[in-house]
Each structure stands twice: as C-alpha cells, then as structure tokens.
C-alpha cells in the first residue's frame, strides 16, 4: 500500500474515532499517532506534516507549536506545500512564534512557486501592505492574478478591489465587477457586499435595486455585518438562515 494512501486511512481513523466513547477515541488516536510516528521516522513528508498538524491542533498530543514548527519544517524541506504554507502562516500571524515577516515571505514564496493559491494570496498581500518588504503593487497584482487564475475566491476579491480602488493600477469598474461576481458566486461575503454596492451606485453596471438587495442580503447571510446597515437604510428585510450562521443576531430591528 502506498504511504500516502495509508496516511489518509490513518487520518480517517482519527476522524471516525472522534464520535466514539472517550476510551475508544483515545485508542483510535493512540494507534494513529503510533502509525504516523513510524512513517515520519522513515522521512515520509505527509507523515511529518500530519505530526505537525497534530501538535498544532493538540490532537492526541499536548498542543506544542514548537514541535509543530519542527515537523512542518521537516515536511517543507521535503517539498510539502501545505507545510510551507503553515509555516508562513504561523510566522505571519505570530502563532506560537514571534512574528517574522522575512520567514513568512520565504515560506509563502516557496509554496506559491509550487502553485499554492493561498500562499500566492498572502504573498500578494504582504507586497500590497508592505509587510516586511517595500510596497510593490506590481508584485501584489502578479500574485493575486496567479491565485485568481486558479479560481481562488479570496484572490478574485483582492484583485477586484485593486481595480475598484485604482490602487497601483488604473481604476476599472468593469474588471472589478467581473472579479467580485466570481468571488460572490463562490460565497465570498465581502465580494457580495461590494457587488451590491456597485448595483446601488451604478459603478460599472446599470443601477439595479433588486440585484443590490439580493447581493447585500447574501453578504449578510454569509456573515458580513456591515451589510446590515445598508439593509436598514433601505428598509430591506434581513434574511438569515440560522443553520448556516448559528449564533448570529437574527433580529430585524
């Protein structure tokens, strides 16, 4: 059996065990951890990544970010893209380690060059916001575009916002609309809000209050609370699906 397939089965066993009794769950996780350790000792990158994840989440072991980084680094040095992204994320967001934009940039770039759209997005954002590097809208545009070309909704939105605001690029409402529409269709709440605003103002599209109402309602349903102010302003009803957004204020006041 291929090691990658075996590792997937181990993870499945861990998930299956999560709904069992405490003793059964403990046994599942112990068996999974033992199997992952054996594969990791053989240098299997997926197993090294899985160990990093277990320490990152505290799954079957005590949460330990230092060990998580150790195993992510071992996996990343063997070419594991997700491990590279996780390292970049931890250094960028100061998760268990001191914030280090230089290391974050290094790992995001490694993963982006291997085709990871999330890393491309973060890389673009670091150049856009001048995080550890001089602001470079050309590089931000480059990485946002590459991620967007892979169909990544967050990248559609980031790229659309550059065209919408004209930041580092010529303002282009038509392009902004097309990108917001792609992201909105994939459930991106902020893109839905921007799309609704464009229909309200007629920026890049003919004014259409029905479309504006639809997208702003969708934005609120998907967790964008800023949409509530617009809904209230126009007297539009607040439509909420409780099963999609548990705990969200469903009042219409």
Short mmCIF file of the C-alpha atoms (twelve columns), coordinates in Angstrom:
data_MODEL
# 
_entry.id   MODEL 
# 
loop_
_atom_site.group_PDB 
_atom_site.id 
_atom_site.type_symbol 
_atom_site.label_atom_id 
_atom_site.label_alt_id 
_atom_site.label_comp_id 
_atom_site.label_asym_id 
_atom_site.label_seq_id 
_atom_site.Cartn_x 
_atom_site.Cartn_y 
_atom_site.Cartn_z 
_atom_site.pdbx_PDB_model_num 
ATOM 1   C CA . UNK A 1   0.000   0.000  0.000   1 
ATOM 2   C CA . UNK A 2   1.323   3.486  -0.848  1 
ATOM 3   C CA . UNK A 3   2.323   5.526  2.199   1 
ATOM 4   C CA . UNK A 4   0.183   8.469  1.141   1 
ATOM 5   C CA . UNK A 5   -2.887  6.215  0.999   1 
ATOM 6   C CA . UNK A 6   -2.013  4.677  4.348   1 
ATOM 7   C CA . UNK A 7   -1.674  8.095  5.920   1 
ATOM 8   C CA . UNK A 8   -5.098  9.090  4.577   1 
ATOM 9   C CA . UNK A 9   -6.570  5.990  6.202   1 
ATOM 10  C CA . UNK A 10  -4.909  6.920  9.488   1 
ATOM 11  C CA . UNK A 11  -6.484  10.367 9.376   1 
ATOM 12  C CA . UNK A 12  -9.854  8.782  8.564   1 
ATOM 13  C CA . UNK A 13  -9.487  6.524  11.591  1 
ATOM 14  C CA . UNK A 14  -8.792  9.580  13.748  1 
ATOM 15  C CA . UNK A 15  -11.903 11.339 12.447  1 
ATOM 16  C CA . UNK A 16  -14.055 8.224  12.843  1 
ATOM 17  C CA . UNK A 17  -12.865 7.896  16.398  1 
ATOM 18  C CA . UNK A 18  -13.888 11.450 17.254  1 
ATOM 19  C CA . UNK A 19  -17.529 10.441 17.657  1 
ATOM 20  C CA . UNK A 20  -16.821 7.356  19.762  1 
ATOM 21  C CA . UNK A 21  -16.566 6.913  23.523  1 
ATOM 22  C CA . UNK A 22  -13.651 8.511  25.342  1 
ATOM 23  C CA . UNK A 23  -11.791 5.196  25.655  1 
ATOM 24  C CA . UNK A 24  -12.371 4.240  22.022  1 
ATOM 25  C CA . UNK A 25  -11.397 7.720  20.857  1 
ATOM 26  C CA . UNK A 26  -8.188  7.577  22.881  1 
ATOM 27  C CA . UNK A 27  -7.357  4.198  21.407  1 
ATOM 28  C CA . UNK A 28  -8.021  5.433  17.844  1 
ATOM 29  C CA . UNK A 29  -5.761  8.455  18.298  1 
ATOM 30  C CA . UNK A 30  -3.035  6.430  20.011  1 
ATOM 31  C CA . UNK A 31  -2.981  3.965  17.125  1 
ATOM 32  C CA . UNK A 32  -2.990  6.781  14.576  1 
ATOM 33  C CA . UNK A 33  -0.176  8.640  16.334  1 
ATOM 34  C CA . UNK A 34  1.911   5.457  16.529  1 
ATOM 35  C CA . UNK A 35  1.449   4.808  12.808  1 
ATOM 36  C CA . UNK A 36  2.244   8.391  11.849  1 
ATOM 37  C CA . UNK A 37  5.386   8.374  14.001  1 
ATOM 38  C CA . UNK A 38  6.662   5.235  12.246  1 
ATOM 39  C CA . UNK A 39  6.153   6.809  8.819   1 
ATOM 40  C CA . UNK A 40  7.678   10.093 9.958   1 
ATOM 41  C CA . UNK A 41  10.784  8.289  11.172  1 
ATOM 42  C CA . UNK A 42  11.125  6.944  7.646   1 
ATOM 43  C CA . UNK A 43  11.091  10.530 6.367   1 
ATOM 44  C CA . UNK A 44  7.627   10.418 4.827   1 
ATOM 45  C CA . UNK A 45  6.697   14.111 4.178   1 
ATOM 46  C CA . UNK A 46  2.960   13.522 4.591   1 
ATOM 47  C CA . UNK A 47  3.557   11.872 7.959   1 
ATOM 48  C CA . UNK A 48  5.849   14.701 9.060   1 
ATOM 49  C CA . UNK A 49  3.148   17.171 8.051   1 
ATOM 50  C CA . UNK A 50  0.482   15.145 9.892   1 
ATOM 51  C CA . UNK A 51  2.594   15.159 13.059  1 
ATOM 52  C CA . UNK A 52  2.971   18.909 12.749  1 
ATOM 53  C CA . UNK A 53  -0.790  19.216 12.450  1 
ATOM 54  C CA . UNK A 54  -1.362  17.003 15.495  1 
ATOM 55  C CA . UNK A 55  0.931   19.181 17.630  1 
ATOM 56  C CA . UNK A 56  -0.550  22.361 16.130  1 
ATOM 57  C CA . UNK A 57  -4.100  21.298 16.992  1 
ATOM 58  C CA . UNK A 58  -3.343  19.315 20.133  1 
ATOM 59  C CA . UNK A 59  -4.898  16.236 18.552  1 
ATOM 60  C CA . UNK A 60  -3.910  13.166 20.565  1 
ATOM 61  C CA . UNK A 61  -0.921  15.049 21.977  1 
ATOM 62  C CA . UNK A 62  -0.436  18.176 24.057  1 
ATOM 63  C CA . UNK A 63  -0.551  21.264 21.847  1 
ATOM 64  C CA . UNK A 64  3.012   22.316 21.130  1 
ATOM 65  C CA . UNK A 65  3.687   24.984 18.495  1 
ATOM 66  C CA . UNK A 66  7.439   24.489 18.758  1 
ATOM 67  C CA . UNK A 67  7.116   20.835 17.785  1 
ATOM 68  C CA . UNK A 68  4.547   21.741 15.134  1 
ATOM 69  C CA . UNK A 69  7.072   24.066 13.506  1 
ATOM 70  C CA . UNK A 70  9.789   21.401 13.807  1 
ATOM 71  C CA . UNK A 71  7.712   18.850 11.891  1 
ATOM 72  C CA . UNK A 72  6.322   21.370 9.404   1 
ATOM 73  C CA . UNK A 73  9.880   22.427 8.613   1 
ATOM 74  C CA . UNK A 74  10.960  18.816 8.070   1 
ATOM 75  C CA . UNK A 75  7.983   18.245 5.757   1 
ATOM 76  C CA . UNK A 76  8.515   21.567 3.975   1 
ATOM 77  C CA . UNK A 77  12.173  20.784 3.351   1 
ATOM 78  C CA . UNK A 78  10.974  17.647 1.601   1 
ATOM 79  C CA . UNK A 79  8.734   19.727 -0.663  1 
ATOM 80  C CA . UNK A 80  5.407   19.510 1.227   1 
ATOM 81  C CA . UNK A 81  3.432   22.545 0.041   1 
ATOM 82  C CA . UNK A 82  0.866   22.656 2.857   1 
ATOM 83  C CA . UNK A 83  3.659   22.549 5.430   1 
ATOM 84  C CA . UNK A 84  5.275   25.515 3.695   1 
ATOM 85  C CA . UNK A 85  2.026   27.459 3.860   1 
ATOM 86  C CA . UNK A 86  1.519   26.598 7.539   1 
ATOM 87  C CA . UNK A 87  4.997   27.862 8.388   1 
ATOM 88  C CA . UNK A 88  4.356   31.084 6.512   1 
ATOM 89  C CA . UNK A 89  1.017   31.478 8.266   1 
ATOM 90  C CA . UNK A 90  2.484   30.910 11.734  1 
ATOM 91  C CA . UNK A 91  5.301   33.421 11.233  1 
ATOM 92  C CA . UNK A 92  2.992   35.943 9.565   1 
ATOM 93  C CA . UNK A 93  0.273   35.776 12.211  1 
ATOM 94  C CA . UNK A 94  2.523   35.223 15.232  1 
ATOM 95  C CA . UNK A 95  1.031   31.825 16.059  1 
ATOM 96  C CA . UNK A 96  3.243   30.218 18.670  1 
ATOM 97  C CA . UNK A 97  6.273   32.125 17.399  1 
ATOM 98  C CA . UNK A 98  7.474   35.695 17.241  1 
ATOM 99  C CA . UNK A 99  6.203   37.495 14.152  1 
ATOM 100 C CA . UNK A 100 8.817   37.213 11.435  1 
ATOM 101 C CA . UNK A 101 7.840   38.642 8.056   1 
ATOM 102 C CA . UNK A 102 11.130  37.554 6.488   1 
ATOM 103 C CA . UNK A 103 10.467  33.892 7.287   1 
ATOM 104 C CA . UNK A 104 6.783   34.237 6.382   1 
ATOM 105 C CA . UNK A 105 7.715   35.689 2.993   1 
ATOM 106 C CA . UNK A 106 10.246  32.910 2.429   1 
ATOM 107 C CA . UNK A 107 7.785   30.086 3.059   1 
ATOM 108 C CA . UNK A 108 4.854   31.708 1.271   1 
ATOM 109 C CA . UNK A 109 7.070   32.242 -1.771  1 
ATOM 110 C CA . UNK A 110 8.266   28.621 -1.706  1 
ATOM 111 C CA . UNK A 111 4.670   27.368 -1.585  1 
ATOM 112 C CA . UNK A 112 3.436   29.927 -4.139  1 
ATOM 113 C CA . UNK A 113 6.095   28.811 -6.594  1 
ATOM 114 C CA . UNK A 114 4.743   25.272 -6.199  1 
ATOM 115 C CA . UNK A 115 1.283   26.532 -7.163  1 
ATOM 116 C CA . UNK A 116 -0.455  27.036 -3.808  1 
ATOM 117 C CA . UNK A 117 -3.126  29.753 -4.252  1 
ATOM 118 C CA . UNK A 118 -3.417  30.574 -0.527  1 
ATOM 119 C CA . UNK A 119 0.302   31.298 -0.390  1 
ATOM 120 C CA . UNK A 120 0.012   33.402 -3.542  1 
ATOM 121 C CA . UNK A 121 -2.707  35.442 -1.849  1 
ATOM 122 C CA . UNK A 122 -0.663  36.003 1.303   1 
ATOM 123 C CA . UNK A 123 2.406   36.843 -0.736  1 
ATOM 124 C CA . UNK A 124 0.458   39.388 -2.749  1 
ATOM 125 C CA . UNK A 125 -0.982  40.886 0.427   1 
ATOM 126 C CA . UNK A 126 2.464   41.233 2.001   1 
ATOM 127 C CA . UNK A 127 3.615   43.232 -1.016  1 
ATOM 128 C CA . UNK A 128 0.355   45.192 -1.059  1 
ATOM 129 C CA . UNK A 129 0.580   46.115 2.640   1 
ATOM 130 C CA . UNK A 130 4.389   46.478 2.764   1 
ATOM 131 C CA . UNK A 131 4.719   43.760 5.403   1 
ATOM 132 C CA . UNK A 132 8.437   43.170 5.790   1 
ATOM 133 C CA . UNK A 133 9.047   44.378 2.237   1 
ATOM 134 C CA . UNK A 134 8.633   47.718 0.432   1 
ATOM 135 C CA . UNK A 135 5.160   48.178 -1.016  1 
ATOM 136 C CA . UNK A 136 5.102   46.740 -4.516  1 
ATOM 137 C CA . UNK A 137 1.703   46.822 -6.208  1 
ATOM 138 C CA . UNK A 138 3.140   45.203 -9.321  1 
ATOM 139 C CA . UNK A 139 4.107   42.099 -7.356  1 
ATOM 140 C CA . UNK A 140 0.812   42.176 -5.469  1 
ATOM 141 C CA . UNK A 141 -1.021  42.279 -8.796  1 
ATOM 142 C CA . UNK A 142 1.126   39.429 -10.130 1 
ATOM 143 C CA . UNK A 143 0.453   37.070 -7.235  1 
ATOM 144 C CA . UNK A 144 -3.224  37.994 -6.888  1 
ATOM 145 C CA . UNK A 145 -3.674  37.316 -10.599 1 
ATOM 146 C CA . UNK A 146 -1.965  33.926 -10.396 1 
ATOM 147 C CA . UNK A 147 -4.159  32.900 -7.460  1 
ATOM 148 C CA . UNK A 148 -7.276  34.256 -9.160  1 
ATOM 149 C CA . UNK A 149 -6.468  32.247 -12.283 1 
ATOM 150 C CA . UNK A 150 -6.720  29.148 -10.110 1 
ATOM 151 C CA . UNK A 151 -10.256 30.113 -9.153  1 
ATOM 152 C CA . UNK A 152 -9.444  31.144 -5.591  1 
ATOM 153 C CA . UNK A 153 -12.319 33.382 -4.369  1 
ATOM 154 C CA . UNK A 154 -10.244 35.409 -1.899  1 
ATOM 155 C CA . UNK A 155 -7.861  36.255 -4.739  1 
ATOM 156 C CA . UNK A 156 -10.751 37.243 -7.027  1 
ATOM 157 C CA . UNK A 157 -11.811 39.695 -4.338  1 
ATOM 158 C CA . UNK A 158 -8.331  41.068 -3.600  1 
ATOM 159 C CA . UNK A 159 -7.670  41.598 -7.294  1 
ATOM 160 C CA . UNK A 160 -11.116 43.089 -7.824  1 
ATOM 161 C CA . UNK A 161 -10.529 45.539 -5.004  1 
ATOM 162 C CA . UNK A 162 -7.323  46.756 -6.655  1 
ATOM 163 C CA . UNK A 163 -9.279  47.532 -9.830  1 
ATOM 164 C CA . UNK A 164 -12.154 49.015 -7.816  1 
ATOM 165 C CA . UNK A 165 -9.972  51.435 -5.837  1 
ATOM 166 C CA . UNK A 166 -7.361  52.028 -8.524  1 
ATOM 167 C CA . UNK A 167 -4.584  51.156 -6.087  1 
ATOM 168 C CA . UNK A 168 -1.383  50.586 -8.059  1 
ATOM 169 C CA . UNK A 169 -3.385  50.095 -11.221 1 
ATOM 170 C CA . UNK A 170 -5.796  52.055 -13.396 1 
ATOM 171 C CA . UNK A 171 -9.274  52.063 -11.910 1 
ATOM 172 C CA . UNK A 172 -11.528 49.713 -13.852 1 
ATOM 173 C CA . UNK A 173 -15.042 49.116 -12.532 1 
ATOM 174 C CA . UNK A 174 -15.815 46.590 -15.259 1 
ATOM 175 C CA . UNK A 175 -12.892 44.374 -14.240 1 
ATOM 176 C CA . UNK A 176 -13.712 44.890 -10.581 1 
ATOM 177 C CA . UNK A 177 -17.298 43.806 -11.210 1 
ATOM 178 C CA . UNK A 178 -16.261 40.661 -13.073 1 
ATOM 179 C CA . UNK A 179 -13.909 39.624 -10.283 1 
ATOM 180 C CA . UNK A 180 -16.359 40.443 -7.485  1 
ATOM 181 C CA . UNK A 181 -19.003 38.452 -9.329  1 
ATOM 182 C CA . UNK A 182 -16.724 35.398 -9.477  1 
ATOM 183 C CA . UNK A 183 -15.932 35.623 -5.781  1 
ATOM 184 C CA . UNK A 184 -19.550 36.344 -4.840  1 
ATOM 185 C CA . UNK A 185 -20.742 33.270 -6.725  1 
ATOM 186 C CA . UNK A 186 -18.354 31.251 -4.540  1 
ATOM 187 C CA . UNK A 187 -19.866 32.659 -1.346  1 
ATOM 188 C CA . UNK A 188 -17.326 35.386 -0.572  1 
ATOM 189 C CA . UNK A 189 -19.298 37.714 1.700   1 
ATOM 190 C CA . UNK A 190 -17.286 40.901 1.185   1 
ATOM 191 C CA . UNK A 191 -17.351 40.465 -2.588  1 
ATOM 192 C CA . UNK A 192 -21.143 40.088 -2.341  1 
ATOM 193 C CA . UNK A 193 -21.283 43.341 -0.394  1 
ATOM 194 C CA . UNK A 194 -19.163 45.200 -2.958  1 
ATOM 195 C CA . UNK A 195 -21.259 43.767 -5.769  1 
ATOM 196 C CA . UNK A 196 -24.401 45.001 -4.047  1 
ATOM 197 C CA . UNK A 197 -22.880 48.462 -3.616  1 
ATOM 198 C CA . UNK A 198 -21.988 48.609 -7.301  1 
ATOM 199 C CA . UNK A 199 -25.595 47.886 -8.222  1 
ATOM 200 C CA . UNK A 200 -26.690 50.585 -5.767  1 
ATOM 201 C CA . UNK A 201 -24.426 53.253 -7.241  1 
ATOM 202 C CA . UNK A 202 -24.244 52.126 -10.860 1 
ATOM 203 C CA . UNK A 203 -20.467 51.766 -10.780 1 
ATOM 204 C CA . UNK A 204 -19.544 49.518 -13.688 1 
ATOM 205 C CA . UNK A 205 -23.112 48.226 -14.032 1 
ATOM 206 C CA . UNK A 206 -26.538 49.779 -14.532 1 
ATOM 207 C CA . UNK A 207 -28.254 50.630 -11.257 1 
ATOM 208 C CA . UNK A 208 -30.459 47.745 -10.189 1 
ATOM 209 C CA . UNK A 209 -32.051 47.868 -6.736  1 
ATOM 210 C CA . UNK A 210 -33.277 44.273 -6.908  1 
ATOM 211 C CA . UNK A 211 -29.775 42.982 -7.639  1 
ATOM 212 C CA . UNK A 212 -28.347 45.296 -4.972  1 
ATOM 213 C CA . UNK A 213 -30.808 43.953 -2.421  1 
ATOM 214 C CA . UNK A 214 -30.081 40.358 -3.390  1 
ATOM 215 C CA . UNK A 215 -26.304 40.607 -3.039  1 
ATOM 216 C CA . UNK A 216 -26.358 42.667 0.138   1 
ATOM 217 C CA . UNK A 217 -28.728 40.153 1.706   1 
ATOM 218 C CA . UNK A 218 -26.379 37.358 0.603   1 
ATOM 219 C CA . UNK A 219 -23.442 39.197 2.164   1 
ATOM 220 C CA . UNK A 220 -25.250 39.457 5.494   1 
ATOM 221 C CA . UNK A 221 -26.356 35.835 5.356   1 
ATOM 222 C CA . UNK A 222 -22.710 34.885 4.888   1 
ATOM 223 C CA . UNK A 223 -21.583 36.807 7.939   1 
ATOM 224 C CA . UNK A 224 -20.832 40.344 6.738   1 
ATOM 225 C CA . UNK A 225 -22.391 42.504 9.424   1 
ATOM 226 C CA . UNK A 226 -21.623 45.751 7.581   1 
ATOM 227 C CA . UNK A 227 -24.365 44.751 5.144   1 
ATOM 228 C CA . UNK A 228 -26.934 45.189 7.929   1 
ATOM 229 C CA . UNK A 229 -26.530 48.984 7.886   1 
ATOM 230 C CA . UNK A 230 -27.370 49.114 4.178   1 
ATOM 231 C CA . UNK A 231 -30.334 46.785 4.614   1 
ATOM 232 C CA . UNK A 232 -31.656 49.014 7.398   1 
ATOM 233 C CA . UNK A 233 -31.072 52.187 5.370   1 
ATOM 234 C CA . UNK A 234 -33.232 50.942 2.513   1 
ATOM 235 C CA . UNK A 235 -35.763 49.166 4.691   1 
ATOM 236 C CA . UNK A 236 -34.896 45.796 3.186   1 
ATOM 237 C CA . UNK A 237 -35.677 42.685 5.167   1 
ATOM 238 C CA . UNK A 238 -32.898 40.756 6.849   1 
ATOM 239 C CA . UNK A 239 -32.943 37.152 5.652   1 
ATOM 240 C CA . UNK A 240 -30.960 34.771 7.843   1 
ATOM 241 C CA . UNK A 241 -30.610 31.023 7.748   1 
ATOM 242 C CA . UNK A 242 -29.870 30.011 11.330  1 
ATOM 243 C CA . UNK A 243 -28.418 26.668 10.331  1 
ATOM 244 C CA . UNK A 244 -25.783 28.468 8.235   1 
ATOM 245 C CA . UNK A 245 -24.863 31.116 10.762  1 
ATOM 246 C CA . UNK A 246 -25.549 29.781 14.275  1 
ATOM 247 C CA . UNK A 247 -25.451 32.442 16.951  1 
ATOM 248 C CA . UNK A 248 -25.791 35.362 14.558  1 
ATOM 249 C CA . UNK A 249 -28.237 38.070 15.590  1 
ATOM 250 C CA . UNK A 250 -31.373 37.325 13.574  1 
ATOM 251 C CA . UNK A 251 -33.360 40.354 14.665  1 
ATOM 252 C CA . UNK A 252 -34.721 42.739 12.098  1 
ATOM 253 C CA . UNK A 253 -34.528 45.781 14.291  1 
# 
